[in-house]
Structure formats: C-alpha cells, structure tokens
Amino acid sequence: MTCPSCNFHSADHTDYCIRCGFSFVRYGPIFAQFRGTWTWVLRRSLAGFAAGMVGWLVIPAAGRAAGASFSQAAHVLLTGALGGIFLGTVEGMMEESSLKTVTGGITGMIGGLLGSLAAIWILRGGPGDSSGILAVIVTWGTAGACVGIISAWLEKRWPRILAGALAGALGGALGGWLGYQMYASLNDIARADLWSLKRVSESAAGAILGAVLWFVIALAERFFIFKRRLTGQISYKECDVCHYDNVLKAWYCASCGGVLQLSAPPEKLELPRRQALARFISACQYLGRLCSTTSTVVALVAAYFLGTINIFLGLFGLLLTALAGYIGYILFNTLAEALMPLL
C-alpha cells in the first residue's frame, strides 16, 4: 500500500499511514481521486505547452523562409496548418500511439486551415487591433474544436464528442487570446535588435496557446469524456459492445476495439512504486515523439522551400532534418529504456 499523502510504501494494509498518520479509510479515495485528476490535467497541459513552444519556433522560421513569395493570406494559412498539426498531435504523442498522432495532426491541420480561412475574411474587413485579435481567437478556437472532436471521437458517443468540441473551442480561443497578449507584451519590452528575445516571444505565444488548450480539453476529458464506471469487485473488464473479457490494464477491447467503460482501482493495476521516475520516463518518451513529429514537419517544409531553389538542396534538407529528428528520438527513448529497470 502506498500512501497518497506522503508516498510511503508499506507491505501491510492498514487504516492509517504509519509515517504521516493519513487516514486511508476517511480521506484516501477522495485524495487519490483529486491527485489523479490534477496530475492528468497538468501532464496534458505541460505536453501542450511543449508542443506549442516547439511549433511556434518552427512556424516563424517557415514564414521567414517563405518571405515575400507568399501573400498575407498564404502566411495565415501556413500558420494555421502548422500550428494545428502541433496542437493536434499532443494526445497521440502522450499515449505513444502513431495512429492517434497522425490522425490528430491531420485533424488539427484541417481545423487550423478552416480557422485561417475565417481569419482571412475577418482581416479583410478592416485593419486594427480588434480585427487582429478576433482573427486569432477564431483561428485557434476552430482548430481547438477539431482537436477536441478527435480526442473524443473513439468514445462514439455524441454528447462526449460535442463536449470535446466545445472544450477545444473554448481552450483554443482563450489560449489564442492569452498567447496574443503574451506576444504583444514581450514585444513591447524586447529590443528590436535582440534576436533571441524575439524568438522567445514567438515561442511563448504558442506555448501559452498549447497549455491552455490542453488544460481545458483535459478537464473535459477527466470529468465527462473519459468518465468510467469505477468498481473494485472485478478481475477483468467486460466490453459493453461485444462482452469480451479484457485484462484490467486494457483501455480498448481486444476483440472489437471499442473503448472500455470500466475503470479498475489503482491497487489492482500494480502501478509502479516510483511514480516520479515513471513520469520522468513518460516525459522522455513524449519528448522523443515530439522530436520525431517536429523533424517530420520541418523536413517537409525544408524540402518544399529549399526545393524551389534546387531539388537536390531540398532533398538534402529533408534528409538532414529527418536525421536530426531521428537522433533526438533515439536519445530520449534510450534514456527512458535505461531507466525502466529502476521502476
């Protein structure tokens, strides 16, 4: 038994923690649920923060590479497409699912493009800060709605899918607004000739957007979308669709692929005792996936823009970027695998 208050592990099942006096009977389930909820939310928010920060380092670089050859509308579309990809791949990268990563990236890109089209129409209505901030809110609210939809899609329940869309729209709009304010504030204090601070202000906007978007989506996931029936008197999880008996650690049915609606108590899952180390390993695995995703996006962008100069230069840029991403992926996953035996 591991105390949810001080993390002290005891081989005996007792009513109180022998180290800190925490009451397992009175406060244990409530405290464990509270900590589990906010761990879930903050992990997704921090993952969105990292993806947004990296994405908004790539987007301005792609915009500068495009230069005057792209119109204002094309730059807006490029920003929406690339930003949507980075925001949409967060959940797939966290769950180490290639299918979810690709599906989320494509859906996020579509949402970003749709939002960008609406933003172009708004910007054509007239200049000014009000149209600019409205365009930002609409762009990332639309992209966020698509990301929220795909996060809940496998549930195959329309109320949950709608909740994902609403949470994504709210998180994207709020995150876009806060990121815009962050960018404007940092630019006000940044020296015009200080290159590094300019890049920090750009990445900060994406980091805030990603963190807020996934914070709101994670709240909706935890309290409604991924709500499960918790029962302690089970030794397997029965699928609601095909009634196949799955192991307790399963999330999806091994027979039909449906989402399992039962949740097993933590004490039956044999979770690792070193929770902090387990989360550090998960973070390393996430960063490895993020390196892979980033290198894929950058490689395609580099191949396009360098290929317009020379096709062999574009091919070289693609291969060099892919190699750098692969090395990052290997390094982070090697570190994770080296730490696995310590769990």
PDB file of C-alpha atoms in Angstrom, residues 29 32-33 228-237 248-249 262-271:
ATOM      1  CA  PRO A  29     -10.293   7.723  -2.069  1.00  0.00           C
ATOM      2  CA  ALA A  32      -6.295   9.865  -4.559  1.00  0.00           C
ATOM      3  CA  GLN A  33      -9.009  10.983  -6.988  1.00  0.00           C
ATOM      4  CA  ARG A 228     -15.656   5.485 -16.423  1.00  0.00           C
ATOM      5  CA  ARG A 229     -17.604   3.208 -14.095  1.00  0.00           C
ATOM      6  CA  LEU A 230     -15.265   2.529 -11.172  1.00  0.00           C
ATOM      7  CA  THR A 231     -15.675  -0.793  -9.430  1.00  0.00           C
ATOM      8  CA  GLY A 232     -13.361  -2.660  -7.120  1.00  0.00           C
ATOM      9  CA  GLN A 233     -15.017  -6.082  -7.393  1.00  0.00           C
ATOM     10  CA  ILE A 234     -13.662  -7.056 -10.809  1.00  0.00           C
ATOM     11  CA  SER A 235     -10.830  -9.211 -12.093  1.00  0.00           C
ATOM     12  CA  TYR A 236     -11.379  -8.310 -15.767  1.00  0.00           C
ATOM     13  CA  LYS A 237     -13.021  -5.594 -17.883  1.00  0.00           C
ATOM     14  CA  LEU A 248      -7.603  -4.931 -16.159  1.00  0.00           C
ATOM     15  CA  LYS A 249      -4.896  -2.798 -17.807  1.00  0.00           C
ATOM     16  CA  LEU A 262     -14.952   0.144 -16.728  1.00  0.00           C
ATOM     17  CA  SER A 263     -12.146   1.526 -14.581  1.00  0.00           C
ATOM     18  CA  ALA A 264     -10.177  -0.687 -12.217  1.00  0.00           C
ATOM     19  CA  PRO A 265      -8.997   0.659  -8.834  1.00  0.00           C
ATOM     20  CA  PRO A 266      -5.291   1.617  -8.672  1.00  0.00           C
ATOM     21  CA  GLU A 267      -4.452  -1.113  -6.147  1.00  0.00           C
ATOM     22  CA  LYS A 268      -5.440  -3.781  -8.693  1.00  0.00           C
ATOM     23  CA  LEU A 269      -3.307  -2.369 -11.506  1.00  0.00           C
ATOM     24  CA  GLU A 270       0.095  -2.953  -9.866  1.00  0.00           C
ATOM     25  CA  LEU A 271       1.245   0.576 -10.610  1.00  0.00           C
TER      26      LEU A 271
END
